[in-house]
Structure formats: C-alpha cells, structure tokens
PDB file of C-alpha atoms in Angstrom:
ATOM      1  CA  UNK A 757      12.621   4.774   8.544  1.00 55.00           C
ATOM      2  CA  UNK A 758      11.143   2.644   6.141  1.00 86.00           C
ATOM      3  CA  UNK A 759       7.430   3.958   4.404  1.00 90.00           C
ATOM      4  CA  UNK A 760       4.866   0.664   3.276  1.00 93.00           C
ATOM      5  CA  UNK A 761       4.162  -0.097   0.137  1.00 93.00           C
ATOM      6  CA  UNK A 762       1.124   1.606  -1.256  1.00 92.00           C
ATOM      7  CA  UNK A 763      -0.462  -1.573  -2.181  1.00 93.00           C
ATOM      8  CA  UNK A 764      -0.651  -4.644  -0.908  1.00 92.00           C
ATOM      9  CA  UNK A 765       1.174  -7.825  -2.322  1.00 92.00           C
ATOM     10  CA  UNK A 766      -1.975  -9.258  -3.226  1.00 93.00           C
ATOM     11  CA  UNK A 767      -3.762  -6.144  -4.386  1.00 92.00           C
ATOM     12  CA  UNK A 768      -3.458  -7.131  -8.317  1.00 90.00           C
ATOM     13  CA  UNK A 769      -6.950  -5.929  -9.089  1.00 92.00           C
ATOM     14  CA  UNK A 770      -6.993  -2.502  -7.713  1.00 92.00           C
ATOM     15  CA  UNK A 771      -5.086  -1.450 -10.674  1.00 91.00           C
ATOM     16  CA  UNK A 772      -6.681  -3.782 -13.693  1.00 92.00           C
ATOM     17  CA  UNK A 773      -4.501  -1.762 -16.425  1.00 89.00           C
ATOM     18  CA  UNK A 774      -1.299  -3.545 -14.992  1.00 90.00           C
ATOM     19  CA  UNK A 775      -2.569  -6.357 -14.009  1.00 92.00           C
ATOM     20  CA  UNK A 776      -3.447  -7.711 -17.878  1.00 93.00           C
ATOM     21  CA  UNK A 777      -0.412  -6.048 -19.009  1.00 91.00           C
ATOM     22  CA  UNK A 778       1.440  -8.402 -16.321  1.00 92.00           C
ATOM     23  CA  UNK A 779      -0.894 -11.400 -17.101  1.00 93.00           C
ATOM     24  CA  UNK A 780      -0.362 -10.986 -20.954  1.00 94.00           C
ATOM     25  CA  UNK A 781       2.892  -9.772 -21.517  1.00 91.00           C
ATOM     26  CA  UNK A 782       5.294  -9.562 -18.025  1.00 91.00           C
ATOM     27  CA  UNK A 783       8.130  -8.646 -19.920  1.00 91.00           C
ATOM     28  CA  UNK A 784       6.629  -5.534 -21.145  1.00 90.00           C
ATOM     29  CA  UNK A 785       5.392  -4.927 -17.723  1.00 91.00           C
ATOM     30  CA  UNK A 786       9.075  -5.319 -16.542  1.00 91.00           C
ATOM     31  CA  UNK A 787       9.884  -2.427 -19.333  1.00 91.00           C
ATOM     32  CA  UNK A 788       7.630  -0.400 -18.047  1.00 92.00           C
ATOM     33  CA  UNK A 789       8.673  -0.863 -14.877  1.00 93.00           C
ATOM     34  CA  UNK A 790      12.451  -0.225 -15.572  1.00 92.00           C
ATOM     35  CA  UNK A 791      11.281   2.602 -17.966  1.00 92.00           C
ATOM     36  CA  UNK A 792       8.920   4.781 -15.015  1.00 92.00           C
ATOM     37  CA  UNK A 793      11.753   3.709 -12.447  1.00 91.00           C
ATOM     38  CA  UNK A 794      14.462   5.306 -14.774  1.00 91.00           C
ATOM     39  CA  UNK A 795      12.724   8.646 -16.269  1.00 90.00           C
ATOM     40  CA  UNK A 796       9.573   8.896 -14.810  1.00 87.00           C
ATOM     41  CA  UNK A 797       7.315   7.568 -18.221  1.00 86.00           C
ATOM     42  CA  UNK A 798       6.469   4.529 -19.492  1.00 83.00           C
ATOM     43  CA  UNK A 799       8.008   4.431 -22.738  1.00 79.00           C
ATOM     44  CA  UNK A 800       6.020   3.003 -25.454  1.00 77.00           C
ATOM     45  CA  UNK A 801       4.236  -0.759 -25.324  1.00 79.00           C
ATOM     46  CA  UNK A 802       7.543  -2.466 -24.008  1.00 80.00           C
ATOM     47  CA  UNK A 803       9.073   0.297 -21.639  1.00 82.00           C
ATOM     48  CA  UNK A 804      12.442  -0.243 -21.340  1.00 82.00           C
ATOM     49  CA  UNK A 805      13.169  -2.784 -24.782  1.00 84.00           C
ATOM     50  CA  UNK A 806      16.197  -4.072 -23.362  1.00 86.00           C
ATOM     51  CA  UNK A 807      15.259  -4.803 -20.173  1.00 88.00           C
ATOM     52  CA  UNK A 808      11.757  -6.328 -21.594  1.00 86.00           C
ATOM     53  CA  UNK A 809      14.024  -8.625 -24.229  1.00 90.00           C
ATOM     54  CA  UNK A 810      16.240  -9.767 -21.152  1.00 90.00           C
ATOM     55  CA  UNK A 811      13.391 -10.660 -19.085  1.00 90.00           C
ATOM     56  CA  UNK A 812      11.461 -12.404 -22.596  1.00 90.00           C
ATOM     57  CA  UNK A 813      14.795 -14.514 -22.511  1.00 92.00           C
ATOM     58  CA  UNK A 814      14.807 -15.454 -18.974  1.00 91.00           C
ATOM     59  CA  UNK A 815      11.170 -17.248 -19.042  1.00 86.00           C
ATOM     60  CA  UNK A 816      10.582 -17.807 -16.083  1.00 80.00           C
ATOM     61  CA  UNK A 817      14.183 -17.377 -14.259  1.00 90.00           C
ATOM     62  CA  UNK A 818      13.015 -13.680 -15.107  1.00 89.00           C
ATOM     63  CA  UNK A 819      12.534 -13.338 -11.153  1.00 89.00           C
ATOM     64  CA  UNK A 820      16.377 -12.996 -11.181  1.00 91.00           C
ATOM     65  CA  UNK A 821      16.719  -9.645 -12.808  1.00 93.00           C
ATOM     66  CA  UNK A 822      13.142  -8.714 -11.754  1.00 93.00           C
ATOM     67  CA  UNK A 823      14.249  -8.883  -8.182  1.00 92.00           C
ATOM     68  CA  UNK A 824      16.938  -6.473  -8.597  1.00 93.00           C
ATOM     69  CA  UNK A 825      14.828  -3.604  -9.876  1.00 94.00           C
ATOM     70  CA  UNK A 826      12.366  -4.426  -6.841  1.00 94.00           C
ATOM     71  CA  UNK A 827      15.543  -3.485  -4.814  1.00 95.00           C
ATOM     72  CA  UNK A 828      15.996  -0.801  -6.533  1.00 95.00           C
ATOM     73  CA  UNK A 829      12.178   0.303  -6.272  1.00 95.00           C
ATOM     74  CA  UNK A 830      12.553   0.297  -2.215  1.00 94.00           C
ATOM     75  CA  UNK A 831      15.448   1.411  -2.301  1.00 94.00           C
ATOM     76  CA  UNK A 832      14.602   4.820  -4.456  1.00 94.00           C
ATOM     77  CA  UNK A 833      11.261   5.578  -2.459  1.00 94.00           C
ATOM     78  CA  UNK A 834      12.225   4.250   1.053  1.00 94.00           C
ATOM     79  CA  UNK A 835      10.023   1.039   1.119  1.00 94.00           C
ATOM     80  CA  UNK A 836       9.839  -1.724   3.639  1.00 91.00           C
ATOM     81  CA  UNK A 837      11.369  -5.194   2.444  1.00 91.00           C
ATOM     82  CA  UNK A 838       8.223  -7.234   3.024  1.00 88.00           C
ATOM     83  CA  UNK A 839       6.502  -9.095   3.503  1.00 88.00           C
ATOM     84  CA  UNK A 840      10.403 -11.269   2.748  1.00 90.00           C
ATOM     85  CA  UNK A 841      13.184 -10.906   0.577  1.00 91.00           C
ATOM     86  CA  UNK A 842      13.117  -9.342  -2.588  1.00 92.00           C
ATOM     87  CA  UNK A 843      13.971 -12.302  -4.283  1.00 92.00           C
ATOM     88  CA  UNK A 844      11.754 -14.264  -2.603  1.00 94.00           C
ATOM     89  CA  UNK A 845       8.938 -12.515  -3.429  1.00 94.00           C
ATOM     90  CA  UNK A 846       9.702 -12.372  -6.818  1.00 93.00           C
ATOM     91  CA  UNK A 847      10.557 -16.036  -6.831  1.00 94.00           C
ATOM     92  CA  UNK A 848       7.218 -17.783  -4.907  1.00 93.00           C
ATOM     93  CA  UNK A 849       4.752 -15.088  -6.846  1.00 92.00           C
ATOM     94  CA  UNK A 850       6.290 -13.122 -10.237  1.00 93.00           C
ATOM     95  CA  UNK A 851       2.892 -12.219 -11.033  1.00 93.00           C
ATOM     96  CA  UNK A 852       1.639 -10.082  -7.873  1.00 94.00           C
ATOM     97  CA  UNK A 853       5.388  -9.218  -7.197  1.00 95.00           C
ATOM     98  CA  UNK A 854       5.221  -7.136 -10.812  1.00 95.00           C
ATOM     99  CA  UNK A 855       1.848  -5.833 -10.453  1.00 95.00           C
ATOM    100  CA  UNK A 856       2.687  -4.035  -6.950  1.00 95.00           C
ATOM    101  CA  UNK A 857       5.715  -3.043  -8.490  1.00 95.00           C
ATOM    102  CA  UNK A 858       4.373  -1.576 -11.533  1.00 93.00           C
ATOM    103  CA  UNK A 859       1.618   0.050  -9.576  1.00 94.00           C
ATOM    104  CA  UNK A 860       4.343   1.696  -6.776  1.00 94.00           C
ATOM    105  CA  UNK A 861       6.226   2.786  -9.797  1.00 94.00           C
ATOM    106  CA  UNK A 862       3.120   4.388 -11.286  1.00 93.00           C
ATOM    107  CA  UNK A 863       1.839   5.939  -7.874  1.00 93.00           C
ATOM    108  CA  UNK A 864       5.296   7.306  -7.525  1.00 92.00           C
ATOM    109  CA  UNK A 865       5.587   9.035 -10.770  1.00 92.00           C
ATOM    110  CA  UNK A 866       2.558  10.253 -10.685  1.00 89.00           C
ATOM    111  CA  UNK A 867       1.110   7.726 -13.424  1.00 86.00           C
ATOM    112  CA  UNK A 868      -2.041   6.456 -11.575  1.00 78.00           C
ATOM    113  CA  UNK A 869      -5.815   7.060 -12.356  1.00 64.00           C
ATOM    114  CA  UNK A 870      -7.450   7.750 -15.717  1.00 43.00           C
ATOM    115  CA  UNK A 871      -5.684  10.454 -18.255  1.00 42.00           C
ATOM    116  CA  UNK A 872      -7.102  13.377 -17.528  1.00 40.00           C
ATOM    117  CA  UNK A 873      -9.676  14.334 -20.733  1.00 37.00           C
ATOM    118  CA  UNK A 874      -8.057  17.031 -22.947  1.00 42.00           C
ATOM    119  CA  UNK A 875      -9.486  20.722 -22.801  1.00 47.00           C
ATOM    120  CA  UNK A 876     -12.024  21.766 -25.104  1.00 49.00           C
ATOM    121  CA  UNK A 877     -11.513  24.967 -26.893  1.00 58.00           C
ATOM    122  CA  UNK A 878     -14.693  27.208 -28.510  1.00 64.00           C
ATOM    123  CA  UNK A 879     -14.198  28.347 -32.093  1.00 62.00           C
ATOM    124  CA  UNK A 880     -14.523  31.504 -32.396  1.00 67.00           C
ATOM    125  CA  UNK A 881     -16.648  33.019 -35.315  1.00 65.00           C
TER     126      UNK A 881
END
C-alpha cells in the first residue's frame, strides 16, 4: 500500500524556506535533499557537495539524477508515484518536483516548522 505525498505537487509556498532555496540555488536544494534522505540532517548550505556539484554540472539535464533520488524518496517512505513518472515529473516541472521533495524529506526527518527557541537558564546569585 502506497501512503500520498504530504504535499501537493504544486504546494511550493507552504514551505517558503525551500522554495527560495530551490528558486536560488536548486543544486543546493538537491544536497539537501540527498543529505536529509541519507542521514537524516541537512548538512551545511549545499547538503550533500557532491551530489549538489553533479547536479550544478547538469544545468538543466539535472532532472536526470534528480529523478533518481525522487525514486528513492518513495521508495524509502512508501509514497505513491504520482501524479506520473518520476522522471516525468522531474522533467515537465524541476522546480515544484524539488520543493515537494525537499519538503517530504524534511517532514520525514522531522525537519519541518520553526527551530524550536533555546531554553533560558536564571543565573543564580
């Protein structure tokens, strides 16, 4: 049995942190999203460097490894293929393809919502 995605395809705006990161700098989205599928945290501004240098390289033909890792994204959290192919939907729309990815990677790891505040601690006198 296959779960949906959390977010919609077109759902770029409901998490506006990854959306400019995709918008400004999709290969370091792409890290990210390698680096959160992989350990579970983002890992610095680029994520994943190799995978965001790859994906840098690729311009635009980046859908081609970017597709894979989508694949991999289903597969590891038991998403439905929709709404078509992987590749596909990397293909017609990179841009909302890597936002719903980053966010499903982020939901999944727990990496959603604001950073909780730090504790304050009294001094003592």
């Amino acid at each position: 049995m296959s779960n949906p995605w959390s977010t919609g395809l077109f759902d770029c705006f409901s998490d506006i942190g990854s959306c400019v990161c995709v918008y400004f700098c999709p290969s370091c989205s792409y890290g990210q999203i390698v680096s959160i599928l992989n350990t579970g945290q983002p890992g610095g501004a680029c994520g994943d460097c190799g995978s965001c240098c790859v994906f840098c390289l690729l311009g635009y033909f980046g859908f081609v490894v970017s597709c894979g890792t989508r694949t991999q994204i289903r597969n590891k959290y038991g998403l439905r293929e929709e709404p078509c192919s992987d590749c596909l939907v990397h293909f017609l729309c990179l841009a909302c393809a890597l936002c719903q990815d980053f966010r499903e990677v982020k939901k999944q790891n727990g990496l959603m919502g604001a950073a909780a505040a730090p504790e304050v601690e009294e001094m003592s006198r």
